[in-house]
Amino acid sequence: MAYHSPYRPPPQINQPADQGFLWNIFQRVDKDRSGVISDSELQQALSNGTWTPFNPVTVRSIISMFDRENKGGVNFNEFAGVWKYITDWQNIFRTYDRDNSGFIDRNELKQALTGFGYRLSDQFYGTLIEKFDRQRKSQVAFDDFIQCCIVLQRLTDVFRQYDTDQDGWIQVSYEQYLSMVFNIV
Ligand SMILES: [Ca+2]
Ligand SMILES: [Ca+2]
């Protein structure tokens, strides 16, 4: 087994293409005009391409990635990062949704994750689909695809801290195992 750093978007937007454009979006999403976009405001603004609400767990993951002061939302500056992050994921999703079905099936997921540097067995792709397919279609929508990639990356990061020789195997004690899990949950 070999793995490399999967795709990781830059933490900060370098040169906002058009501040005015972003500001308009920010104001529309910030429904209560608090100057901060909350989980529910972002969730309402996002579409997963189906008629179901955007995965709240994915929304929370994204907000917490950019919310530097732990205020439960993102201000305008942080929103620029959120916007770029989601746009990047949209491009990736479209790239790997080869049949344009609006869903990532098992084969497409395999191509995507292989492209990010993961080396996983066919059986494990079945496990991933089962875990992240919220709509029970044997494939994953946009929001669940992001969530799948975020979780996989977090778990891989923790594993790698212990896999110092990078051979894909680790030996951990009970307490080390608990520490690993506490890093994630
Ligand atoms: Ca708000
Ligand atoms: Ca597809």
PDB file of C-alpha atoms and ligand atoms in Angstrom:
ATOM      1  CA  MET A   1       0.000   0.000   0.000  1.00  0.00           C
ATOM      2  CA  ALA A   2       1.273   3.427  -0.860  1.00  0.00           C
ATOM      3  CA  TYR A   3      -0.273   6.792  -0.421  1.00  0.00           C
ATOM      4  CA  HIS A   4       0.612  10.418  -0.906  1.00  0.00           C
ATOM      5  CA  SER A   5      -0.877  13.650   0.259  1.00  0.00           C
ATOM      6  CA  PRO A   6      -4.288  13.817  -1.314  1.00  0.00           C
ATOM      7  CA  TYR A   7      -5.543  16.948  -2.918  1.00  0.00           C
ATOM      8  CA  ARG A   8      -5.535  19.761  -0.387  1.00  0.00           C
ATOM      9  CA  PRO A   9      -6.777  23.169  -1.403  1.00  0.00           C
ATOM     10  CA  PRO A  10      -4.731  26.198  -0.445  1.00  0.00           C
ATOM     11  CA  PRO A  11      -5.803  27.519   2.973  1.00  0.00           C
ATOM     12  CA  GLN A  12      -6.245  31.043   1.761  1.00  0.00           C
ATOM     13  CA  ILE A  13      -7.338  32.680  -1.430  1.00  0.00           C
ATOM     14  CA  ASN A  14      -4.382  34.543  -2.921  1.00  0.00           C
ATOM     15  CA  GLN A  15      -5.866  37.145  -5.168  1.00  0.00           C
ATOM     16  CA  PRO A  16      -9.645  37.451  -4.944  1.00  0.00           C
ATOM     17  CA  ALA A  17     -10.694  37.693  -8.576  1.00  0.00           C
ATOM     18  CA  ASP A  18     -13.457  40.150  -7.905  1.00  0.00           C
ATOM     19  CA  GLN A  19     -14.198  41.419  -4.402  1.00  0.00           C
ATOM     20  CA  GLY A  20     -17.450  43.021  -5.522  1.00  0.00           C
ATOM     21  CA  PHE A  21     -18.713  39.775  -6.980  1.00  0.00           C
ATOM     22  CA  LEU A  22     -17.906  37.912  -3.764  1.00  0.00           C
ATOM     23  CA  TRP A  23     -19.412  40.655  -1.621  1.00  0.00           C
ATOM     24  CA  ASN A  24     -22.706  40.323  -3.489  1.00  0.00           C
ATOM     25  CA  ILE A  25     -22.756  36.604  -2.858  1.00  0.00           C
ATOM     26  CA  PHE A  26     -21.800  37.080   0.800  1.00  0.00           C
ATOM     27  CA  GLN A  27     -24.657  39.511   1.356  1.00  0.00           C
ATOM     28  CA  ARG A  28     -27.168  37.186  -0.263  1.00  0.00           C
ATOM     29  CA  VAL A  29     -26.027  34.209   1.818  1.00  0.00           C
ATOM     30  CA  ASP A  30     -25.834  36.194   5.083  1.00  0.00           C
ATOM     31  CA  LYS A  31     -29.608  36.262   5.403  1.00  0.00           C
ATOM     32  CA  ASP A  32     -29.782  37.800   8.883  1.00  0.00           C
ATOM     33  CA  ARG A  33     -27.151  40.441   7.986  1.00  0.00           C
ATOM     34  CA  SER A  34     -25.024  39.542  10.992  1.00  0.00           C
ATOM     35  CA  GLY A  35     -21.778  39.840   9.025  1.00  0.00           C
ATOM     36  CA  VAL A  36     -21.135  36.155   9.676  1.00  0.00           C
ATOM     37  CA  ILE A  37     -22.361  33.230   7.601  1.00  0.00           C
ATOM     38  CA  SER A  38     -23.624  30.462   9.861  1.00  0.00           C
ATOM     39  CA  ASP A  39     -23.945  26.739   9.149  1.00  0.00           C
ATOM     40  CA  SER A  40     -27.619  27.019   8.291  1.00  0.00           C
ATOM     41  CA  GLU A  41     -27.095  30.074   6.064  1.00  0.00           C
ATOM     42  CA  LEU A  42     -24.363  28.280   4.116  1.00  0.00           C
ATOM     43  CA  GLN A  43     -26.403  25.089   3.957  1.00  0.00           C
ATOM     44  CA  GLN A  44     -29.347  26.949   2.422  1.00  0.00           C
ATOM     45  CA  ALA A  45     -27.061  28.523  -0.173  1.00  0.00           C
ATOM     46  CA  LEU A  46     -25.463  25.277  -1.292  1.00  0.00           C
ATOM     47  CA  SER A  47     -26.875  22.687  -3.653  1.00  0.00           C
ATOM     48  CA  ASN A  48     -25.774  19.090  -3.920  1.00  0.00           C
ATOM     49  CA  GLY A  49     -27.445  18.766  -7.302  1.00  0.00           C
ATOM     50  CA  THR A  50     -30.426  16.876  -5.890  1.00  0.00           C
ATOM     51  CA  TRP A  51     -33.589  17.967  -4.128  1.00  0.00           C
ATOM     52  CA  THR A  52     -32.246  17.030  -0.720  1.00  0.00           C
ATOM     53  CA  PRO A  53     -30.638  19.544   1.680  1.00  0.00           C
ATOM     54  CA  PHE A  54     -26.855  19.826   1.625  1.00  0.00           C
ATOM     55  CA  ASN A  55     -25.213  17.463   4.120  1.00  0.00           C
ATOM     56  CA  PRO A  56     -25.066  19.421   7.435  1.00  0.00           C
ATOM     57  CA  VAL A  57     -21.941  17.509   8.479  1.00  0.00           C
ATOM     58  CA  THR A  58     -20.138  18.666   5.339  1.00  0.00           C
ATOM     59  CA  VAL A  59     -21.261  22.252   5.981  1.00  0.00           C
ATOM     60  CA  ARG A  60     -19.914  22.065   9.552  1.00  0.00           C
ATOM     61  CA  SER A  61     -16.604  20.609   8.302  1.00  0.00           C
ATOM     62  CA  ILE A  62     -16.156  23.425   5.788  1.00  0.00           C
ATOM     63  CA  ILE A  63     -17.133  26.238   8.175  1.00  0.00           C
ATOM     64  CA  SER A  64     -14.808  24.962  10.901  1.00  0.00           C
ATOM     65  CA  MET A  65     -11.933  24.796   8.414  1.00  0.00           C
ATOM     66  CA  PHE A  66     -12.133  28.547   7.762  1.00  0.00           C
ATOM     67  CA  ASP A  67     -13.642  29.909  11.001  1.00  0.00           C
ATOM     68  CA  ARG A  68     -10.441  31.109  12.678  1.00  0.00           C
ATOM     69  CA  GLU A  69     -12.003  32.594  15.818  1.00  0.00           C
ATOM     70  CA  ASN A  70     -14.353  29.728  16.610  1.00  0.00           C
ATOM     71  CA  LYS A  71     -17.387  31.971  16.238  1.00  0.00           C
ATOM     72  CA  GLY A  72     -19.575  29.361  14.587  1.00  0.00           C
ATOM     73  CA  GLY A  73     -19.478  30.960  11.146  1.00  0.00           C
ATOM     74  CA  VAL A  74     -17.315  32.790   8.629  1.00  0.00           C
ATOM     75  CA  ASN A  75     -16.868  36.521   8.070  1.00  0.00           C
ATOM     76  CA  PHE A  76     -16.374  38.029   4.633  1.00  0.00           C
ATOM     77  CA  ASN A  77     -12.606  37.448   4.489  1.00  0.00           C
ATOM     78  CA  GLU A  78     -12.981  33.833   5.558  1.00  0.00           C
ATOM     79  CA  PHE A  79     -15.873  33.388   3.139  1.00  0.00           C
ATOM     80  CA  ALA A  80     -13.473  34.039   0.247  1.00  0.00           C
ATOM     81  CA  GLY A  81     -11.662  30.866   1.313  1.00  0.00           C
ATOM     82  CA  VAL A  82     -14.923  28.927   1.662  1.00  0.00           C
ATOM     83  CA  TRP A  83     -16.021  30.050  -1.786  1.00  0.00           C
ATOM     84  CA  LYS A  84     -12.768  28.987  -3.411  1.00  0.00           C
ATOM     85  CA  TYR A  85     -12.804  25.675  -1.528  1.00  0.00           C
ATOM     86  CA  ILE A  86     -16.305  24.808  -2.743  1.00  0.00           C
ATOM     87  CA  THR A  87     -15.600  25.987  -6.288  1.00  0.00           C
ATOM     88  CA  ASP A  88     -12.466  23.827  -6.402  1.00  0.00           C
ATOM     89  CA  TRP A  89     -14.473  20.820  -5.220  1.00  0.00           C
ATOM     90  CA  GLN A  90     -17.147  21.538  -7.831  1.00  0.00           C
ATOM     91  CA  ASN A  91     -14.495  21.421 -10.541  1.00  0.00           C
ATOM     92  CA  ILE A  92     -13.069  18.190  -9.179  1.00  0.00           C
ATOM     93  CA  PHE A  93     -16.548  16.655  -8.918  1.00  0.00           C
ATOM     94  CA  ARG A  94     -17.351  17.583 -12.521  1.00  0.00           C
ATOM     95  CA  THR A  95     -14.017  16.220 -13.700  1.00  0.00           C
ATOM     96  CA  TYR A  96     -14.591  12.808 -12.144  1.00  0.00           C
ATOM     97  CA  ASP A  97     -18.334  12.566 -12.808  1.00  0.00           C
ATOM     98  CA  ARG A  98     -17.448  11.220 -16.243  1.00  0.00           C
ATOM     99  CA  ASP A  99     -20.978  10.319 -17.286  1.00  0.00           C
ATOM    100  CA  ASN A 100     -22.390  13.649 -16.044  1.00  0.00           C
ATOM    101  CA  SER A 101     -24.930  11.842 -13.889  1.00  0.00           C
ATOM    102  CA  GLY A 102     -24.552  14.316 -11.002  1.00  0.00           C
ATOM    103  CA  PHE A 103     -23.319  11.448  -8.828  1.00  0.00           C
ATOM    104  CA  ILE A 104     -19.984   9.782  -8.287  1.00  0.00           C
ATOM    105  CA  ASP A 105     -20.292   6.035  -8.655  1.00  0.00           C
ATOM    106  CA  ARG A 106     -17.847   3.445  -7.417  1.00  0.00           C
ATOM    107  CA  ASN A 107     -15.647   3.534 -10.515  1.00  0.00           C
ATOM    108  CA  GLU A 108     -15.590   7.324 -10.603  1.00  0.00           C
ATOM    109  CA  LEU A 109     -14.716   7.417  -6.898  1.00  0.00           C
ATOM    110  CA  LYS A 110     -11.869   5.033  -7.539  1.00  0.00           C
ATOM    111  CA  GLN A 111     -10.527   7.232 -10.332  1.00  0.00           C
ATOM    112  CA  ALA A 112     -10.846  10.355  -8.186  1.00  0.00           C
ATOM    113  CA  LEU A 113      -9.140   8.954  -5.101  1.00  0.00           C
ATOM    114  CA  THR A 114      -6.462   7.254  -7.177  1.00  0.00           C
ATOM    115  CA  GLY A 115      -5.884  10.648  -8.771  1.00  0.00           C
ATOM    116  CA  PHE A 116      -5.411  12.119  -5.277  1.00  0.00           C
ATOM    117  CA  GLY A 117      -2.762   9.498  -4.520  1.00  0.00           C
ATOM    118  CA  TYR A 118      -4.753   6.926  -2.523  1.00  0.00           C
ATOM    119  CA  ARG A 119      -4.199   3.241  -3.194  1.00  0.00           C
ATOM    120  CA  LEU A 120      -7.240   1.352  -1.986  1.00  0.00           C
ATOM    121  CA  SER A 121      -8.719  -2.053  -2.799  1.00  0.00           C
ATOM    122  CA  ASP A 122     -11.913  -2.472  -4.825  1.00  0.00           C
ATOM    123  CA  GLN A 123     -13.553  -3.908  -1.741  1.00  0.00           C
ATOM    124  CA  PHE A 124     -12.758  -0.763   0.222  1.00  0.00           C
ATOM    125  CA  TYR A 125     -14.400   1.423  -2.433  1.00  0.00           C
ATOM    126  CA  GLY A 126     -17.560  -0.541  -1.729  1.00  0.00           C
ATOM    127  CA  THR A 127     -17.145   0.277   1.966  1.00  0.00           C
ATOM    128  CA  LEU A 128     -16.675   3.982   1.192  1.00  0.00           C
ATOM    129  CA  ILE A 129     -19.783   4.135  -0.995  1.00  0.00           C
ATOM    130  CA  GLU A 130     -21.801   2.372   1.683  1.00  0.00           C
ATOM    131  CA  LYS A 131     -20.571   4.775   4.364  1.00  0.00           C
ATOM    132  CA  PHE A 132     -21.025   8.061   2.490  1.00  0.00           C
ATOM    133  CA  ASP A 133     -24.001   7.304   0.222  1.00  0.00           C
ATOM    134  CA  ARG A 134     -26.659   9.166   2.236  1.00  0.00           C
ATOM    135  CA  GLN A 135     -29.257   8.806  -0.485  1.00  0.00           C
ATOM    136  CA  ARG A 136     -28.900   5.033  -0.808  1.00  0.00           C
ATOM    137  CA  LYS A 137     -28.260   5.104  -4.541  1.00  0.00           C
ATOM    138  CA  SER A 138     -24.970   3.174  -4.442  1.00  0.00           C
ATOM    139  CA  GLN A 139     -23.236   6.384  -5.485  1.00  0.00           C
ATOM    140  CA  VAL A 140     -22.443   9.688  -3.795  1.00  0.00           C
ATOM    141  CA  ALA A 141     -23.736  13.204  -4.387  1.00  0.00           C
ATOM    142  CA  PHE A 142     -21.521  16.315  -4.344  1.00  0.00           C
ATOM    143  CA  ASP A 143     -21.805  17.034  -0.584  1.00  0.00           C
ATOM    144  CA  ASP A 144     -21.170  13.426   0.405  1.00  0.00           C
ATOM    145  CA  PHE A 145     -18.229  13.213  -1.978  1.00  0.00           C
ATOM    146  CA  ILE A 146     -16.587  16.206  -0.236  1.00  0.00           C
ATOM    147  CA  GLN A 147     -17.307  14.627   3.156  1.00  0.00           C
ATOM    148  CA  CYS A 148     -15.814  11.319   2.051  1.00  0.00           C
ATOM    149  CA  CYS A 149     -12.617  13.059   0.941  1.00  0.00           C
ATOM    150  CA  ILE A 150     -12.367  15.182   4.118  1.00  0.00           C
ATOM    151  CA  VAL A 151     -12.782  12.172   6.421  1.00  0.00           C
ATOM    152  CA  LEU A 152     -10.407  10.007   4.424  1.00  0.00           C
ATOM    153  CA  GLN A 153      -7.784  12.734   4.528  1.00  0.00           C
ATOM    154  CA  ARG A 154      -8.167  13.273   8.286  1.00  0.00           C
ATOM    155  CA  LEU A 155      -7.857   9.560   9.011  1.00  0.00           C
ATOM    156  CA  THR A 156      -4.883   9.262   6.677  1.00  0.00           C
ATOM    157  CA  ASP A 157      -3.138  12.253   8.309  1.00  0.00           C
ATOM    158  CA  VAL A 158      -3.468  10.659  11.755  1.00  0.00           C
ATOM    159  CA  PHE A 159      -2.294   7.284  10.480  1.00  0.00           C
ATOM    160  CA  ARG A 160       0.742   8.828   8.829  1.00  0.00           C
ATOM    161  CA  GLN A 161       1.869  10.416  12.087  1.00  0.00           C
ATOM    162  CA  TYR A 162       2.367   6.885  13.404  1.00  0.00           C
ATOM    163  CA  ASP A 163       3.530   5.298  10.147  1.00  0.00           C
ATOM    164  CA  THR A 164       6.961   6.892  10.340  1.00  0.00           C
ATOM    165  CA  ASP A 165       8.562   4.547   7.794  1.00  0.00           C
ATOM    166  CA  GLN A 166       5.558   4.975   5.474  1.00  0.00           C
ATOM    167  CA  ASP A 167       5.081   1.291   4.714  1.00  0.00           C
ATOM    168  CA  GLY A 168       1.323   1.374   5.308  1.00  0.00           C
ATOM    169  CA  TRP A 169       1.541  -0.529   8.602  1.00  0.00           C
ATOM    170  CA  ILE A 170       1.522   0.717  12.166  1.00  0.00           C
ATOM    171  CA  GLN A 171       1.728  -0.895  15.551  1.00  0.00           C
ATOM    172  CA  VAL A 172      -0.016   1.055  18.282  1.00  0.00           C
ATOM    173  CA  SER A 173      -0.816   0.481  21.917  1.00  0.00           C
ATOM    174  CA  TYR A 174      -4.323   0.766  23.302  1.00  0.00           C
ATOM    175  CA  GLU A 175      -3.718   4.316  24.556  1.00  0.00           C
ATOM    176  CA  GLN A 176      -2.079   5.381  21.317  1.00  0.00           C
ATOM    177  CA  TYR A 177      -5.113   4.038  19.514  1.00  0.00           C
ATOM    178  CA  LEU A 178      -7.410   6.065  21.788  1.00  0.00           C
ATOM    179  CA  SER A 179      -5.326   9.183  21.153  1.00  0.00           C
ATOM    180  CA  MET A 180      -5.569   8.595  17.409  1.00  0.00           C
ATOM    181  CA  VAL A 181      -9.325   8.331  17.578  1.00  0.00           C
ATOM    182  CA  PHE A 182      -9.643  11.355  19.875  1.00  0.00           C
ATOM    183  CA  ASN A 183      -7.830  13.350  17.201  1.00  0.00           C
ATOM    184  CA  ILE A 184     -10.659  12.599  14.831  1.00  0.00           C
ATOM    185  CA  VAL A 185     -13.897  12.400  16.823  1.00  0.00           C
TER     186      VAL A 185
HETATM  187 CA    CA B   1     -25.527  35.491   9.387  1.00  0.00          CA
HETATM  188 CA    CA B   2     -21.389   9.769 -12.428  1.00  0.00          CA
END
